[in-house]
Short mmCIF file of C-alpha atoms in Angstrom, two decimals:
data_model
loop_
_atom_site.label_atom_id
_atom_site.label_comp_id
_atom_site.label_asym_id
_atom_site.label_seq_id
_atom_site.Cartn_x
_atom_site.Cartn_y
_atom_site.Cartn_z
CA UNK A 1 0.00 0.00 0.00
CA UNK A 2 1.49 3.33 -1.12
CA UNK A 3 -1.20 5.66 0.21
CA UNK A 4 -1.94 6.84 -3.33
CA UNK A 5 -5.45 5.96 -4.45
CA UNK A 6 -6.90 6.21 -7.92
CA UNK A 7 -10.44 5.96 -9.16
CA UNK A 8 -12.07 4.43 -10.99
CA UNK A 9 -9.97 1.30 -11.32
CA UNK A 10 -11.54 0.22 -14.60
CA UNK A 11 -13.82 1.97 -17.05
CA UNK A 12 -15.04 1.70 -20.61
CA UNK A 13 -15.84 4.75 -22.72
CA UNK A 14 -16.95 5.34 -26.29
CA UNK A 15 -14.83 7.20 -28.82
CA UNK A 16 -15.56 10.92 -28.66
CA UNK A 17 -16.61 10.88 -25.02
CA UNK A 18 -14.84 12.59 -22.14
CA UNK A 19 -13.34 10.98 -19.05
CA UNK A 20 -12.16 12.18 -15.65
CA UNK A 21 -9.71 10.14 -13.59
CA UNK A 22 -8.96 10.94 -9.97
CA UNK A 23 -5.95 10.58 -7.71
CA UNK A 24 -5.54 11.12 -3.98
CA UNK A 25 -1.91 11.64 -3.15
CA UNK A 26 0.11 10.32 -0.24
CA UNK A 27 -0.39 12.40 2.88
CA UNK A 28 2.09 15.30 2.94
CA UNK A 29 2.87 15.06 -0.77
CA UNK A 30 2.38 18.25 -2.77
CA UNK A 31 3.33 17.00 -6.24
CA UNK A 32 1.32 14.72 -8.51
CA UNK A 33 2.44 13.33 -11.86
CA UNK A 34 0.30 11.50 -14.41
CA UNK A 35 1.47 8.79 -16.79
CA UNK A 36 -0.12 6.86 -19.65
CA UNK A 37 1.01 3.28 -20.14
CA UNK A 38 -0.11 1.51 -23.28
CA UNK A 39 0.05 -2.27 -23.41
CA UNK A 40 3.65 -3.49 -23.69
CA UNK A 41 5.12 -0.02 -23.30
CA UNK A 42 6.72 1.95 -20.49
CA UNK A 43 4.74 4.72 -18.77
CA UNK A 44 4.75 7.98 -20.74
CA UNK A 45 4.84 11.27 -18.79
CA UNK A 46 1.68 13.34 -19.36
CA UNK A 47 2.13 16.21 -16.92
CA UNK A 48 2.97 17.14 -13.37
CA UNK A 49 1.15 19.37 -10.89
CA UNK A 50 2.89 21.14 -8.05
CA UNK A 51 0.93 23.26 -5.58
CA UNK A 52 -2.05 23.46 -7.94
CA UNK A 53 -0.04 24.62 -10.97
CA UNK A 54 1.05 22.61 -14.00
CA UNK A 55 4.80 22.05 -13.65
CA UNK A 56 5.90 20.37 -16.85
CA UNK A 57 4.14 18.53 -19.64
CA UNK A 58 5.02 15.65 -21.90
CA UNK A 59 4.17 15.21 -25.56
CA UNK A 60 0.38 14.98 -25.20
CA UNK A 61 -2.27 17.08 -27.01
CA UNK A 62 -4.31 19.78 -25.23
CA UNK A 63 -7.32 17.46 -24.93
CA UNK A 64 -5.37 15.97 -22.01
CA UNK A 65 -5.80 18.41 -19.14
CA UNK A 66 -5.56 18.31 -15.37
CA UNK A 67 -6.25 19.94 -12.08
CA UNK A 68 -4.75 19.85 -8.64
CA UNK A 69 -6.83 20.82 -5.64
CA UNK A 70 -5.80 22.57 -2.39
CA UNK A 71 -5.58 19.19 -0.67
CA UNK A 72 -3.15 18.12 -3.45
CA UNK A 73 -5.47 15.52 -4.93
CA UNK A 74 -5.63 15.66 -8.69
CA UNK A 75 -7.76 14.95 -11.73
CA UNK A 76 -6.82 13.98 -15.26
CA UNK A 77 -9.38 14.89 -17.93
CA UNK A 78 -9.31 13.57 -21.46
CA UNK A 79 -11.70 15.03 -24.04
CA UNK A 80 -12.71 13.64 -27.43
CA UNK A 81 -11.49 10.15 -26.58
CA UNK A 82 -9.73 8.17 -29.28
CA UNK A 83 -9.20 4.43 -29.50
CA UNK A 84 -5.47 4.91 -28.87
CA UNK A 85 -6.25 6.48 -25.49
CA UNK A 86 -6.94 2.97 -24.21
CA UNK A 87 -4.25 2.46 -21.58
CA UNK A 88 -3.38 2.25 -17.92
CA UNK A 89 -3.26 5.72 -16.39
CA UNK A 90 -0.91 6.01 -13.43
CA UNK A 91 -0.71 8.71 -10.82
CA UNK A 92 2.46 9.24 -8.77
CA UNK A 93 2.80 11.50 -5.77
CA UNK A 94 5.91 13.00 -4.23
CA UNK A 95 7.07 15.89 -2.09
CA UNK A 96 9.58 18.59 -2.91
CA UNK A 97 10.89 18.16 0.64
CA UNK A 98 11.95 14.54 0.11
CA UNK A 99 14.66 12.87 -1.93
CA UNK A 100 13.79 11.40 -5.28
CA UNK A 101 13.17 7.89 -4.03
CA UNK A 102 9.98 8.80 -2.17
CA UNK A 103 7.75 8.71 -5.20
CA UNK A 104 4.69 6.54 -4.84
CA UNK A 105 2.46 5.17 -7.58
CA UNK A 106 -1.20 4.39 -7.32
CA UNK A 107 -2.62 1.16 -8.69
CA UNK A 108 -3.78 2.88 -11.85
CA UNK A 109 -6.98 3.34 -13.79
CA UNK A 110 -7.55 1.04 -16.75
CA UNK A 111 -9.32 2.92 -19.55
CA UNK A 112 -10.76 1.11 -22.55
CA UNK A 113 -12.09 3.21 -25.43
CA UNK A 114 -14.39 1.40 -27.84
CA UNK B 1 11.12 6.93 -23.95
CA UNK B 2 13.23 10.03 -24.54
CA UNK B 3 16.42 8.11 -25.30
CA UNK B 4 16.30 5.69 -22.43
CA UNK B 5 17.27 2.38 -23.94
CA UNK B 6 16.94 -1.09 -22.49
CA UNK B 7 16.50 -4.51 -24.09
CA UNK B 8 12.93 -5.42 -24.97
CA UNK B 9 13.04 -8.99 -23.67
CA UNK B 10 15.37 -11.32 -21.80
CA UNK B 11 15.15 -14.94 -20.72
CA UNK B 12 16.96 -16.57 -17.79
CA UNK B 13 16.79 -19.76 -15.78
CA UNK B 14 15.52 -20.15 -12.23
CA UNK B 15 18.42 -19.89 -9.79
CA UNK B 16 20.67 -18.05 -12.23
CA UNK B 17 21.83 -14.41 -12.40
CA UNK B 18 20.65 -11.86 -14.95
CA UNK B 19 21.81 -8.32 -15.70
CA UNK B 20 19.46 -5.81 -17.35
CA UNK B 21 21.25 -2.82 -18.89
CA UNK B 22 19.95 0.70 -19.38
CA UNK B 23 21.51 3.65 -21.17
CA UNK B 24 20.23 7.21 -21.09
CA UNK B 25 20.97 10.76 -22.13
CA UNK B 26 22.64 12.60 -19.29
CA UNK B 27 21.12 16.09 -19.68
CA UNK B 28 19.19 17.24 -16.60
CA UNK B 29 19.95 13.98 -14.82
CA UNK B 30 19.16 13.81 -11.08
CA UNK B 31 19.01 10.08 -10.48
CA UNK B 32 17.94 6.72 -11.87
CA UNK B 33 15.15 4.41 -10.77
CA UNK B 34 14.46 0.77 -11.36
CA UNK B 35 10.88 -0.44 -11.05
CA UNK B 36 9.37 -3.90 -11.30
CA UNK B 37 5.99 -4.32 -12.93
CA UNK B 38 3.99 -7.53 -13.01
CA UNK B 39 1.41 -7.91 -15.72
CA UNK B 40 -1.76 -6.00 -14.92
CA UNK B 41 -0.25 -4.20 -11.94
CA UNK B 42 1.30 -0.80 -11.20
CA UNK B 43 5.09 -0.41 -11.06
CA UNK B 44 6.74 -1.07 -7.70
CA UNK B 45 9.93 0.65 -6.58
CA UNK B 46 13.16 -1.37 -6.55
CA UNK B 47 16.02 1.13 -6.35
CA UNK B 48 17.11 4.72 -6.82
CA UNK B 49 20.73 5.58 -7.63
CA UNK B 50 22.04 9.12 -7.43
CA UNK B 51 25.78 8.53 -7.08
CA UNK B 52 28.09 6.30 -9.09
CA UNK B 53 28.56 2.77 -7.89
CA UNK B 54 26.75 -0.37 -6.88
CA UNK B 55 23.91 -0.52 -4.38
CA UNK B 56 22.88 -3.92 -3.11
CA UNK B 57 19.50 -4.75 -1.68
CA UNK B 58 19.03 -8.44 -1.05
CA UNK B 59 18.94 -10.38 -4.31
CA UNK B 60 18.76 -7.18 -6.34
CA UNK B 61 21.62 -4.75 -7.02
CA UNK B 62 21.70 -1.59 -9.11
CA UNK B 63 24.73 0.09 -10.62
CA UNK B 64 25.13 3.61 -11.99
CA UNK B 65 27.80 5.36 -14.03
CA UNK B 66 26.75 8.97 -14.54
CA UNK B 67 29.61 9.86 -16.88
CA UNK B 68 28.69 6.98 -19.20
CA UNK B 69 24.92 7.39 -18.92
CA UNK B 70 24.69 3.73 -17.98
CA UNK B 71 22.99 1.62 -15.34
CA UNK B 72 22.24 -2.01 -14.78
CA UNK B 73 19.97 -4.03 -12.55
CA UNK B 74 21.40 -7.33 -11.35
CA UNK B 75 19.08 -10.05 -10.15
CA UNK B 76 20.58 -13.04 -8.35
CA UNK B 77 19.13 -16.44 -7.42
CA UNK B 78 16.28 -15.92 -9.82
CA UNK B 79 12.84 -17.09 -8.75
CA UNK B 80 9.79 -17.70 -10.90
CA UNK B 81 8.09 -14.72 -9.25
CA UNK B 82 10.78 -12.47 -10.76
CA UNK B 83 9.07 -12.91 -14.14
CA UNK B 84 7.99 -9.32 -14.80
CA UNK B 85 8.85 -6.18 -16.70
CA UNK B 86 11.72 -4.10 -15.35
CA UNK B 87 11.51 -0.39 -16.00
CA UNK B 88 14.52 1.90 -16.06
CA UNK B 89 13.50 5.49 -15.32
CA UNK B 90 15.48 8.72 -15.13
CA UNK B 91 14.75 11.58 -12.75
CA UNK B 92 15.22 14.43 -15.18
CA UNK B 93 14.52 17.91 -13.83
CA UNK B 94 12.33 16.28 -11.14
CA UNK B 95 10.18 14.43 -13.69
CA UNK B 96 10.45 10.66 -13.96
CA UNK B 97 10.94 9.58 -17.55
CA UNK B 98 10.60 5.85 -18.22
CA UNK B 99 12.17 3.54 -20.74
CA UNK B 100 9.97 1.00 -22.52
CA UNK B 101 10.86 -1.73 -20.05
CA UNK B 102 12.48 -5.13 -20.30
CA UNK B 103 10.25 -8.22 -20.11
CA UNK B 104 12.09 -10.88 -18.17
CA UNK B 105 11.02 -14.50 -18.64
CA UNK B 106 12.20 -17.05 -16.08
CA UNK B 107 12.43 -20.67 -17.16
CA UNK B 108 12.23 -23.51 -14.62
#
């Protein structure tokens, strides 16, 4: 148990729909990063939120957006879903006060787009 | 994965030793992680190297050479449960960037 919880764990959406994924970070952690992991691939960095502001973004289109709330929990929103968005979405939380090895992953949200 | 290279697949025998190599671009480098990921599960932390050298943790060891942009994960006394993907990941400007992972198959 890492203390990072994600919801929902599994969901199925139709192409063109929108989805919101949620992440509650480890207590005391102020940074949340989101990753997309397609089958057979390594996780790809989507973006990071630090103290409610976006703090770096990977090579993902604007239809991938996010939020971080005052309690440091976070949401990932994906609009206009495409079939290739089917993947495991991972949330990782960390703190700027800790060394790099205190980064904790949630169990992920499995998204299937049909 | 942003020039983080590791072999796609490896096969080893139960009880043996296997070394999984990883090379990376050194710009913005803060440290290097190794994660284990079983099929259908999230990655779990194995090691984090910041300084050059070998760090041993039970059956698993991780080595880093910052000047060469090179790391390896060494797994000893392989067990069937070690069948998994092993992800090399670089802490670059406080973002973790992953390689594509190495699928390790253990034969009895």
